[in-house]
């Protein structure tokens, strides 16, 4: 059972506590180790990555973690580490598995490679990066999900998640009798009611919704006079208002900022006291 702790500042699932903000490591290439270390030094305790060299440098995340451990900033036990299995079409030539192997073998190989990159014996969350088809939950997905469940049962991840899913994917997954995920990680568009349908499913099944691209997918909200007004009133930035709004909606937000000041601001957004009226007003700007 999952419960939201007072203040909404972390999530509890059995023995696993997920922090209230995740630091995303996509697109950082050679800067990955230094930015991961800086994020941890700034106060992030949740790291999102993927064993997908095309967009992430997972071994670099491991280097950043190692530097932070050496510097005494944090211990492994204080961290929430999340990585992903990515199907071959989402990868480039730098595959973390044998493409000719069965999907379930690919999952095991990808996980083994992730654990090596991150120098740990388990991650806290293991996410299917995206279903095989946009049309619905397929037999391929069922096979991969089963293999991910076996990784969890073997202790190599505490929790499981899915990413880039529609309501249809989730409904078909549940209807087929599959275990529902602990996390859904989606790009969160305000014009779609901030992914209203998927969030409603998550609420019903006690799934924690992780939102990414909260800023980049919602430029019209970020520049809306209502949000500028709220930001000015609270002496914060519009980006902080959007992140605080996401928390108020029950989301676990991701930020992938490379800017030290933005790292501080993003974490500080948690302390912003948005009123219920302000939250409602932001929710209804679009969508
Ligand atoms: N599951 C998936 O398929 C998937 C897809 C995309 C992303 N993700 C995950 O989500 C993470 C975040 O990605 P994202 O798409 O949300 O984009 P992002 O990498 O967080 O980029 C957000 C943009 O907003 C800016 N920004 C951040 N904080 C700000 C602030 N306080 N004020 C002003 N600007 C700010 C950043 O610029 P500065 O660097 O200058 O601050 C950056 O240009 C990724 O690293 C990855 O871990 C997952």
PDB file of C-alpha atoms and ligand atoms in Angstrom, residues 22-28 48-49 56 84 127 129 163-164 185-187 211-216 219 222 237 239-240 243 254-259 261-263 265-266, ligand 1:
ATOM      1  CA  UNK A  22      13.458  13.273  -9.163  1.00  0.00           C
ATOM      2  CA  UNK A  23      16.588  14.514 -10.875  1.00  0.00           C
ATOM      3  CA  UNK A  24      16.533  13.390 -14.520  1.00  0.00           C
ATOM      4  CA  UNK A  25      19.787  12.542 -16.254  1.00  0.00           C
ATOM      5  CA  UNK A  26      18.825  12.515 -19.947  1.00  0.00           C
ATOM      6  CA  UNK A  27      20.866  14.388 -22.588  1.00  0.00           C
ATOM      7  CA  UNK A  28      23.809  15.261 -20.331  1.00  0.00           C
ATOM      8  CA  UNK A  48      16.110   8.905 -12.878  1.00  0.00           C
ATOM      9  CA  UNK A  49      18.115   7.313 -15.669  1.00  0.00           C
ATOM     10  CA  UNK A  56      21.350   8.710 -21.234  1.00  0.00           C
ATOM     11  CA  UNK A  84      14.632   1.663 -17.370  1.00  0.00           C
ATOM     12  CA  UNK A 127      10.612   1.137 -15.505  1.00  0.00           C
ATOM     13  CA  UNK A 129      10.574   2.905 -20.952  1.00  0.00           C
ATOM     14  CA  UNK A 163       6.465   5.060 -18.951  1.00  0.00           C
ATOM     15  CA  UNK A 164       4.932   6.756 -21.978  1.00  0.00           C
ATOM     16  CA  UNK A 185       6.119   8.169 -15.780  1.00  0.00           C
ATOM     17  CA  UNK A 186       4.583  10.347 -18.499  1.00  0.00           C
ATOM     18  CA  UNK A 187       5.142  13.594 -20.358  1.00  0.00           C
ATOM     19  CA  UNK A 211       5.511  13.882 -14.568  1.00  0.00           C
ATOM     20  CA  UNK A 212       8.251  14.999 -16.949  1.00  0.00           C
ATOM     21  CA  UNK A 213       8.540  17.895 -19.418  1.00  0.00           C
ATOM     22  CA  UNK A 214       6.400  19.906 -17.008  1.00  0.00           C
ATOM     23  CA  UNK A 215       8.135  23.074 -18.199  1.00  0.00           C
ATOM     24  CA  UNK A 216       9.041  22.289 -21.803  1.00  0.00           C
ATOM     25  CA  UNK A 219       5.288  26.911 -22.273  1.00  0.00           C
ATOM     26  CA  UNK A 222       4.762  29.084 -17.913  1.00  0.00           C
ATOM     27  CA  UNK A 237       9.706  32.000 -10.605  1.00  0.00           C
ATOM     28  CA  UNK A 239       8.876  27.396 -13.143  1.00  0.00           C
ATOM     29  CA  UNK A 240       8.682  27.012  -9.370  1.00  0.00           C
ATOM     30  CA  UNK A 243       6.541  22.399 -10.036  1.00  0.00           C
ATOM     31  CA  UNK A 254      11.142  15.339 -12.635  1.00  0.00           C
ATOM     32  CA  UNK A 255      13.580  18.078 -13.490  1.00  0.00           C
ATOM     33  CA  UNK A 256      16.628  17.673 -15.651  1.00  0.00           C
ATOM     34  CA  UNK A 257      18.052  21.130 -15.143  1.00  0.00           C
ATOM     35  CA  UNK A 258      21.791  21.630 -15.681  1.00  0.00           C
ATOM     36  CA  UNK A 259      21.772  24.964 -13.882  1.00  0.00           C
ATOM     37  CA  UNK A 261      20.453  27.918  -9.396  1.00  0.00           C
ATOM     38  CA  UNK A 262      17.544  26.111 -11.077  1.00  0.00           C
ATOM     39  CA  UNK A 263      18.393  22.976  -9.052  1.00  0.00           C
ATOM     40  CA  UNK A 265      14.875  26.723  -7.081  1.00  0.00           C
ATOM     41  CA  UNK A 266      13.261  23.466  -8.174  1.00  0.00           C
TER      42      UNK A 266
HETATM   43  N1  LIG B   1      10.410   8.362 -19.794  1.00  0.00           N
HETATM   44  C1  LIG B   1      10.744   9.107 -20.815  1.00  0.00           C
HETATM   45  O1  LIG B   1      10.542   8.756 -21.974  1.00  0.00           O
HETATM   46  C2  LIG B   1      11.389  10.449 -20.571  1.00  0.00           C
HETATM   47  C3  LIG B   1      11.428  11.395 -21.610  1.00  0.00           C
HETATM   48  C4  LIG B   1      11.999  12.641 -21.335  1.00  0.00           C
HETATM   49  C5  LIG B   1      12.533  12.903 -20.091  1.00  0.00           C
HETATM   50  N2  LIG B   1      12.503  11.952 -19.114  1.00  0.00           N
HETATM   51  C6  LIG B   1      13.131  12.189 -17.798  1.00  0.00           C
HETATM   52  O2  LIG B   1      12.712  13.439 -17.301  1.00  0.00           O
HETATM   53  C7  LIG B   1      13.859  14.244 -17.037  1.00  0.00           C
HETATM   54  C8  LIG B   1      13.488  15.687 -17.229  1.00  0.00           C
HETATM   55  O3  LIG B   1      13.259  15.918 -18.605  1.00  0.00           O
HETATM   56  P1  LIG B   1      12.296  17.075 -19.109  1.00  0.00           P
HETATM   57  O4  LIG B   1      11.745  16.640 -20.436  1.00  0.00           O
HETATM   58  O5  LIG B   1      11.336  17.420 -18.022  1.00  0.00           O
HETATM   59  O6  LIG B   1      13.225  18.275 -19.427  1.00  0.00           O
HETATM   60  P2  LIG B   1      14.461  18.905 -18.634  1.00  0.00           P
HETATM   61  O7  LIG B   1      15.684  18.192 -19.052  1.00  0.00           O
HETATM   62  O8  LIG B   1      14.124  18.980 -17.202  1.00  0.00           O
HETATM   63  O9  LIG B   1      14.523  20.319 -19.258  1.00  0.00           O
HETATM   64  C9  LIG B   1      13.742  21.327 -18.734  1.00  0.00           C
HETATM   65  C10 LIG B   1      14.141  22.665 -19.276  1.00  0.00           C
HETATM   66  O10 LIG B   1      13.673  23.553 -18.310  1.00  0.00           O
HETATM   67  C11 LIG B   1      14.743  24.317 -17.803  1.00  0.00           C
HETATM   68  N3  LIG B   1      14.550  24.450 -16.327  1.00  0.00           N
HETATM   69  C12 LIG B   1      14.596  23.530 -15.347  1.00  0.00           C
HETATM   70  N4  LIG B   1      14.350  24.077 -14.153  1.00  0.00           N
HETATM   71  C13 LIG B   1      14.137  25.370 -14.384  1.00  0.00           C
HETATM   72  C14 LIG B   1      13.819  26.450 -13.579  1.00  0.00           C
HETATM   73  N5  LIG B   1      13.695  26.341 -12.266  1.00  0.00           N
HETATM   74  N6  LIG B   1      13.651  27.643 -14.170  1.00  0.00           N
HETATM   75  C15 LIG B   1      13.781  27.786 -15.505  1.00  0.00           C
HETATM   76  N7  LIG B   1      14.079  26.784 -16.337  1.00  0.00           N
HETATM   77  C16 LIG B   1      14.265  25.585 -15.791  1.00  0.00           C
HETATM   78  C17 LIG B   1      16.006  23.615 -18.154  1.00  0.00           C
HETATM   79  O11 LIG B   1      17.023  24.551 -18.431  1.00  0.00           O
HETATM   80  P3  LIG B   1      18.330  24.658 -17.506  1.00  0.00           P
HETATM   81  O12 LIG B   1      19.098  23.400 -17.695  1.00  0.00           O
HETATM   82  O13 LIG B   1      19.022  25.863 -18.036  1.00  0.00           O
HETATM   83  O14 LIG B   1      17.801  24.844 -16.130  1.00  0.00           O
HETATM   84  C18 LIG B   1      15.631  22.850 -19.425  1.00  0.00           C
HETATM   85  O15 LIG B   1      15.869  23.627 -20.559  1.00  0.00           O
HETATM   86  C19 LIG B   1      14.912  13.699 -18.005  1.00  0.00           C
HETATM   87  O16 LIG B   1      16.227  14.019 -17.620  1.00  0.00           O
HETATM   88  C20 LIG B   1      14.645  12.239 -17.903  1.00  0.00           C
HETATM   89  O17 LIG B   1      15.230  11.700 -16.735  1.00  0.00           O
HETATM   90  C21 LIG B   1      11.927  10.732 -19.326  1.00  0.00           C
END
